[in-house]
Coordinates of C-alpha atoms in Angstrom, one line a residue:
S1 CA 216.1 -20.1 -22.0
A2 CA 216.8 -22.6 -24.8
V3 CA 213.5 -21.7 -26.6
G4 CA 213.7 -17.9 -26.1
R5 CA 213.8 -16.0 -29.4
G6 CA 215.5 -12.9 -28.0
P7 CA 219.1 -12.2 -28.4
E8 CA 221.7 -13.3 -25.9
V9 CA 222.4 -10.6 -23.3
P10 CA 226.1 -9.9 -23.1
F11 CA 226.1 -8.9 -19.3
S12 CA 227.6 -10.4 -16.2
S13 CA 227.9 -8.9 -12.8
E14 CA 228.1 -10.2 -9.2
A15 CA 225.9 -7.4 -8.1
Y16 CA 223.7 -4.9 -10.0
R17 CA 220.5 -2.9 -9.9
I18 CA 217.6 -3.1 -12.2
S19 CA 215.5 0.1 -13.0
A20 CA 212.7 0.4 -15.6
I21 CA 210.8 3.1 -17.5
S22 CA 207.9 2.6 -19.9
R23 CA 206.8 4.4 -23.0
G24 CA 203.7 3.4 -24.8
K25 CA 203.8 -0.5 -25.3
E26 CA 207.6 -0.6 -24.6
L27 CA 209.6 -1.1 -21.4
R28 CA 213.3 -0.2 -21.0
L29 CA 215.3 -2.0 -18.3
T30 CA 218.7 -0.6 -17.3
L31 CA 221.1 -3.1 -15.6
A32 CA 223.6 -1.0 -13.6
P33 CA 226.5 -2.9 -12.0
L34 CA 227.5 -1.7 -8.5
G35 CA 231.2 -1.9 -9.6
P36 CA 233.0 -0.2 -12.5
A37 CA 231.5 -2.1 -15.3
A38 CA 229.2 -0.5 -18.0
P39 CA 225.5 -0.6 -17.6
Q40 CA 223.3 -2.6 -20.1
D41 CA 220.0 -1.5 -21.6
L42 CA 217.1 -3.7 -22.8
V43 CA 214.0 -2.7 -24.5
F44 CA 210.9 -5.0 -24.2
R45 CA 207.8 -5.5 -26.2
F46 CA 205.3 -7.7 -24.4
G47 CA 203.1 -9.0 -27.3
M48 CA 199.9 -10.5 -26.0
S49 CA 201.0 -12.5 -23.0
G50 CA 204.4 -11.2 -21.9
S51 CA 204.9 -10.3 -18.2
F52 CA 207.6 -10.0 -15.5
R53 CA 207.3 -12.3 -12.4
L54 CA 209.4 -12.7 -9.2
C55 CA 209.6 -16.1 -8.0
P56 CA 212.0 -18.7 -6.3
A57 CA 214.9 -19.6 -8.6
A58 CA 214.2 -23.3 -7.9
Q59 CA 210.6 -22.9 -9.1
L60 CA 211.0 -21.1 -12.4
P61 CA 207.5 -20.7 -14.3
R62 CA 207.2 -22.3 -17.6
H63 CA 208.1 -19.9 -20.6
A64 CA 210.6 -18.0 -18.3
H65 CA 212.6 -16.8 -21.5
L66 CA 214.9 -14.5 -19.6
R67 CA 216.0 -14.6 -15.9
F68 CA 217.7 -12.2 -13.5
L69 CA 218.9 -13.9 -10.4
T70 CA 219.2 -12.3 -6.9
C71 CA 222.3 -12.9 -4.8
E72 CA 220.2 -13.9 -1.7
S73 CA 219.9 -17.5 -0.4
P74 CA 217.7 -19.1 -1.5
S75 CA 218.0 -17.1 -4.7
R76 CA 215.0 -15.6 -6.6
A77 CA 214.5 -14.8 -10.2
L78 CA 212.9 -12.0 -11.9
C79 CA 211.6 -13.6 -15.1
F80 CA 210.4 -12.5 -18.5
V81 CA 207.5 -14.9 -19.0
D82 CA 205.8 -15.1 -22.4
A83 CA 203.8 -18.2 -23.2
R84 CA 203.1 -17.3 -26.8
R85 CA 206.4 -15.9 -27.6
F86 CA 204.8 -12.8 -29.3
G87 CA 207.0 -10.6 -26.9
S88 CA 210.6 -9.7 -27.5
W89 CA 213.6 -7.8 -26.3
R90 CA 216.5 -6.1 -28.0
L91 CA 219.7 -4.6 -26.8
G92 CA 220.2 -0.8 -26.3
D93 CA 218.3 2.0 -24.9
A94 CA 216.5 3.3 -28.2
W95 CA 212.8 3.1 -28.4
Q96 CA 211.4 1.5 -31.4
L97 CA 211.4 3.9 -34.4
G98 CA 208.0 5.2 -35.7
R99 CA 206.2 5.2 -32.3
G100 CA 204.6 8.4 -31.2
P101 CA 204.4 10.1 -27.8
C102 CA 203.2 8.0 -25.1
V103 CA 199.4 8.3 -24.2
L104 CA 200.2 8.1 -20.5
S105 CA 203.5 10.0 -19.8
E106 CA 203.4 12.4 -22.8
Y107 CA 199.8 13.2 -23.0
Q108 CA 200.0 16.8 -24.5
A109 CA 202.6 15.8 -27.0
F110 CA 200.5 12.8 -27.9
R111 CA 197.4 15.0 -28.5
E112 CA 199.2 17.6 -30.5
N113 CA 200.8 14.8 -32.7
V114 CA 197.4 13.6 -33.6
M115 CA 195.7 17.0 -34.2
K116 CA 198.4 18.5 -36.4
N117 CA 198.7 15.3 -38.6
L118 CA 194.9 14.7 -39.4
D119 CA 195.9 15.0 -43.1
D120 CA 198.0 11.8 -42.7
K121 CA 196.5 8.7 -44.8
A122 CA 196.3 6.9 -41.6
F123 CA 193.1 8.8 -40.7
D124 CA 191.5 7.6 -43.8
K125 CA 190.8 4.3 -42.1
P126 CA 188.1 3.6 -39.6
I127 CA 188.8 5.0 -36.1
C128 CA 189.0 1.4 -34.7
E129 CA 192.0 0.7 -36.9
A130 CA 193.5 4.2 -36.5
L131 CA 193.5 3.8 -32.8
L132 CA 195.9 0.7 -33.1
N133 CA 198.4 2.8 -35.1
Q134 CA 201.4 3.2 -32.7
K135 CA 202.7 6.2 -34.7
F136 CA 199.9 8.1 -33.2
F137 CA 198.3 6.1 -30.5
N138 CA 201.4 4.6 -28.7
G139 CA 200.0 2.5 -25.9
I140 CA 196.4 1.8 -27.2
G141 CA 195.7 -1.8 -27.7
N142 CA 192.8 -3.8 -28.7
Y143 CA 190.7 -3.9 -25.4
L144 CA 191.5 -0.2 -24.8
R145 CA 190.0 0.9 -28.2
A146 CA 186.9 -1.0 -27.5
E147 CA 186.4 0.6 -24.0
I148 CA 187.2 4.2 -25.3
L149 CA 184.8 4.1 -28.3
Y150 CA 182.1 2.4 -26.2
R151 CA 182.1 5.3 -23.6
L152 CA 181.7 7.8 -26.3
K153 CA 179.2 5.8 -28.3
I154 CA 181.3 6.2 -31.4
P155 CA 180.8 3.7 -34.1
P156 CA 184.0 1.7 -34.5
F157 CA 183.9 1.9 -38.4
E158 CA 183.4 5.7 -38.5
K159 CA 186.1 7.5 -40.6
A160 CA 188.9 8.4 -38.1
R161 CA 189.4 11.9 -39.5
T162 CA 185.6 12.7 -39.3
V163 CA 185.7 11.7 -35.6
L164 CA 189.0 13.7 -34.8
E165 CA 188.2 16.8 -36.8
A166 CA 185.1 17.1 -34.6
L167 CA 187.3 17.7 -31.6
K168 CA 188.4 21.0 -33.0
D169 CA 184.8 22.1 -33.3
Q170 CA 184.1 20.9 -29.8
E171 CA 187.1 22.8 -28.3
Q172 CA 186.0 26.1 -30.0
A173 CA 182.5 25.5 -28.8
R174 CA 183.8 25.2 -25.2
R175 CA 185.8 28.5 -25.4
K176 CA 182.9 30.5 -26.9
K177 CA 180.3 29.1 -24.5
N178 CA 182.2 29.7 -21.4
P179 CA 185.0 32.4 -22.0
S180 CA 185.1 33.5 -18.3
L181 CA 185.5 29.9 -16.7
T182 CA 188.2 29.5 -14.2
L183 CA 190.9 27.0 -14.7
S184 CA 189.4 24.6 -12.1
K185 CA 185.9 24.7 -13.7
K186 CA 187.5 24.1 -17.2
L187 CA 189.2 21.0 -15.7
K188 CA 185.9 19.8 -14.2
L189 CA 184.0 20.0 -17.5
K190 CA 186.7 18.1 -19.2
R191 CA 186.4 15.4 -16.5
E192 CA 182.6 15.3 -17.0
N193 CA 182.7 15.5 -20.8
P194 CA 186.0 14.0 -21.9
D195 CA 186.8 13.6 -25.7
L196 CA 188.4 10.7 -27.4
L197 CA 192.0 11.8 -27.0
E198 CA 191.5 12.4 -23.2
L199 CA 189.9 9.0 -22.8
C200 CA 193.1 7.6 -24.6
H201 CA 194.9 8.8 -21.4
T202 CA 192.3 8.3 -18.6
V203 CA 191.1 4.9 -19.5
P204 CA 194.4 3.2 -19.4
M205 CA 195.1 5.2 -16.1
E206 CA 192.1 3.5 -14.7
V207 CA 193.6 -0.1 -15.2
I208 CA 197.0 1.1 -13.8
A209 CA 195.3 2.5 -10.7
A210 CA 193.0 -0.5 -10.1
D211 CA 195.5 -3.1 -9.1
K212 CA 199.1 -3.9 -9.7
K213 CA 198.1 -7.6 -10.3
L214 CA 195.1 -7.1 -12.3
F215 CA 196.2 -9.3 -15.2
D216 CA 198.2 -12.0 -13.4
P217 CA 196.6 -15.2 -14.7
D218 CA 197.9 -17.2 -11.6
H219 CA 195.5 -15.0 -9.4
S220 CA 191.9 -15.7 -10.7
D221 CA 190.5 -13.1 -8.4
N222 CA 192.5 -10.3 -9.8
Y223 CA 191.6 -11.3 -13.4
A224 CA 187.9 -11.4 -12.4
A225 CA 188.4 -7.8 -11.2
F226 CA 189.7 -6.9 -14.6
K227 CA 186.9 -8.5 -16.5
N228 CA 184.4 -6.8 -14.0
W229 CA 186.0 -3.4 -15.0
L230 CA 185.5 -4.1 -18.7
Q231 CA 182.2 -2.4 -20.0
C232 CA 182.4 -3.4 -23.7
Y233 CA 185.4 -5.8 -24.6
L234 CA 184.2 -9.5 -24.3
V235 CA 181.1 -8.3 -22.4
P236 CA 177.8 -10.3 -23.0
G237 CA 175.4 -8.7 -25.3
M238 CA 178.1 -6.6 -27.2
S239 CA 178.7 -7.1 -30.9
S240 CA 182.0 -7.9 -32.7
L241 CA 183.5 -7.7 -36.1
R242 CA 187.0 -8.2 -37.4
D243 CA 188.8 -5.2 -38.8
R244 CA 190.8 -5.2 -42.0
N245 CA 193.9 -6.3 -40.0
G246 CA 192.1 -9.4 -38.6
R247 CA 191.7 -8.0 -35.1
T248 CA 188.2 -8.2 -33.4
I249 CA 186.6 -4.9 -32.4
W250 CA 183.8 -5.1 -29.8
F251 CA 181.0 -2.5 -29.9
Q252 CA 177.3 -1.7 -29.2
G253 CA 175.0 -0.5 -31.8
E254 CA 175.8 0.2 -35.5
P255 CA 179.1 -0.6 -36.6
G256 CA 179.5 2.5 -38.9
P257 CA 179.7 3.2 -42.7
M258 CA 183.2 1.7 -43.2
A259 CA 182.4 -1.7 -41.7
P260 CA 183.8 -4.6 -43.7
K261 CA 181.3 -6.1 -46.4
G262 CA 180.1 -9.5 -46.3
Q263 CA 180.8 -10.0 -42.6
A264 CA 178.1 -10.7 -40.2
S265 CA 178.3 -9.1 -36.8
R266 CA 178.5 -11.7 -34.0
K267 CA 177.1 -11.1 -30.4
K268 CA 178.7 -12.3 -27.2
R269 CA 176.3 -14.8 -25.4
S270 CA 175.4 -13.8 -21.8
Q271 CA 175.6 -17.3 -20.7
L272 CA 179.4 -17.3 -21.0
K273 CA 180.1 -14.4 -18.4
E274 CA 177.1 -15.3 -16.2
D275 CA 177.9 -18.9 -15.8
P276 CA 181.4 -19.8 -17.2
K277 CA 181.0 -23.4 -16.0
A278 CA 177.7 -24.1 -17.7
L279 CA 177.6 -26.6 -20.4
S280 CA 177.6 -25.3 -23.9
P281 CA 174.4 -25.6 -25.8
K282 CA 174.0 -28.6 -27.9
V283 CA 174.3 -28.0 -31.7
T284 CA 173.3 -30.5 -34.2
T285 CA 174.9 -30.2 -37.6
R286 CA 175.7 -32.5 -40.4
A287 CA 179.3 -32.8 -39.2
S288 CA 178.1 -33.7 -35.7
K289 CA 175.8 -36.3 -37.0
R290 CA 178.7 -37.9 -38.8
C291 CA 181.2 -37.4 -35.9
P292 CA 179.4 -37.8 -32.6
R293 CA 182.8 -37.8 -30.7
A294 CA 183.6 -34.3 -32.1
A295 CA 180.2 -33.1 -31.3
A296 CA 180.6 -34.1 -27.7
K297 CA 183.3 -31.6 -27.3
P298 CA 182.3 -28.2 -25.8
L299 CA 182.2 -25.3 -28.2
K300 CA 185.3 -22.9 -28.0
S301 CA 184.1 -19.8 -26.5
T302 CA 184.3 -16.3 -28.1
E303 CA 186.6 -15.2 -25.3
E304 CA 189.0 -18.0 -26.0
E305 CA 189.1 -17.0 -29.6
E306 CA 189.8 -13.5 -28.6
V307 CA 193.0 -14.5 -26.7
A308 CA 194.4 -15.6 -29.9
D309 CA 193.2 -12.6 -31.9
R310 CA 195.6 -12.4 -34.7
P311 CA 195.3 -12.5 -38.5
R312 CA 193.9 -15.9 -39.5
K313 CA 196.5 -16.7 -42.1
G314 CA 196.4 -20.6 -42.8
R315 CA 193.7 -21.1 -40.2
A316 CA 191.1 -22.6 -42.6
R317 CA 193.6 -25.3 -43.7
G318 CA 194.1 -26.2 -40.1
K319 CA 190.3 -26.5 -39.5
R320 CA 190.1 -28.9 -42.6
K321 CA 192.8 -31.1 -41.3
A322 CA 191.1 -31.2 -37.8
T323 CA 187.7 -32.2 -39.3
T324 CA 189.4 -34.8 -41.5
A325 CA 191.1 -36.3 -38.5
S326 CA 188.0 -36.6 -36.4
A327 CA 186.1 -38.0 -39.3
L328 CA 188.7 -40.8 -39.8
S329 CA 188.3 -41.7 -36.0
E330 CA 184.7 -43.0 -36.5
P331 CA 183.7 -46.1 -38.2
E332 CA 183.5 -45.8 -41.8
A333 CA 180.4 -47.9 -42.7
P334 CA 177.7 -45.4 -41.9
V335 CA 179.5 -42.6 -43.7
K336 CA 180.0 -44.7 -46.9
A337 CA 176.4 -45.6 -46.7
K338 CA 175.4 -42.0 -46.7
R339 CA 177.8 -41.1 -49.4
S340 CA 176.4 -44.1 -51.6
H341 CA 173.0 -42.7 -51.1
W342 CA 173.9 -39.2 -52.0
A343 CA 175.8 -40.4 -55.1
S344 CA 172.8 -42.3 -56.2
A345 CA 170.7 -39.3 -55.9
R346 CA 173.1 -37.3 -58.0
K347 CA 173.4 -40.2 -60.5
G348 CA 169.6 -40.1 -61.0
R349 CA 169.8 -36.4 -61.7
G350 CA 172.6 -36.9 -64.1
E351 CA 175.1 -34.9 -61.9
V352 CA 177.7 -37.6 -61.0
G353 CA 181.2 -36.6 -62.5
S354 CA 180.1 -33.0 -63.1
P355 CA 182.7 -30.3 -61.9

């Protein structure tokens, strides 16, 4: 599309097949012509909102940045749709450098890669931040880390190395306690008492097994099923903090010893999940008294903030501009009167003109 940020795809064929394979957070498409031409590979990253959709070519969805057309009549289009344009694609078949084994398809290699590199400085960080490091946890994202830590009752800001080194002790204790267990009984014990690395594999598998259209925003019932599956992420009653990368982590209980200083934990209000159509509570502030029109607007929910969960560079400046604009839209007289009264009070104290 004209607004797509990806490179042009130098591929043309009257008839071709598309096959796909995924690894962690990447997907590789292979376009294989049915004639003598050479195949073309593309590797996609989806960002926060990227997805593929098959739809009539005459009814393309908005933000369909790349389209593969069928030769039937009427034609259909397989579209890479990305409203926020955080997703991307590149030419070639190479996976991105620096990504470790996939938590889904390469579980044993993934586990070994973590356990043999515990002296890496990446594990000096809190476990919630380490779980987003794709060098070791290729495929784990923001909602998955919250769900994994919640199930094990691990504070998100516990040191990653402390959490992972404990797995060695747990494994040795299992072997000493039951040296004569059969393989089937060992597997049963693991299913009943999974550790953190095992949940990095099984929790994403639950999502995959649940429903192919689980995240489709055009099917509200499917998205509702995903929200019902969540136990921690965006769930009412859970607390949240921003990690050092600006990403929000949801949790229950204490945050842990490495929690950011000077940041108050926020709690998700139950009203937002139980009754999303309910009116937001009325909040009276100085700003709302000066700007009644702005006060009439519903508050932005924590869930909406989470969708745009990225580092907040330049965000405060935008907020100041928005506040100024809304203030200017109101009559000036009451505001000037208040300011005059405030200035008079300061003048009486000898404060006017002070820095």
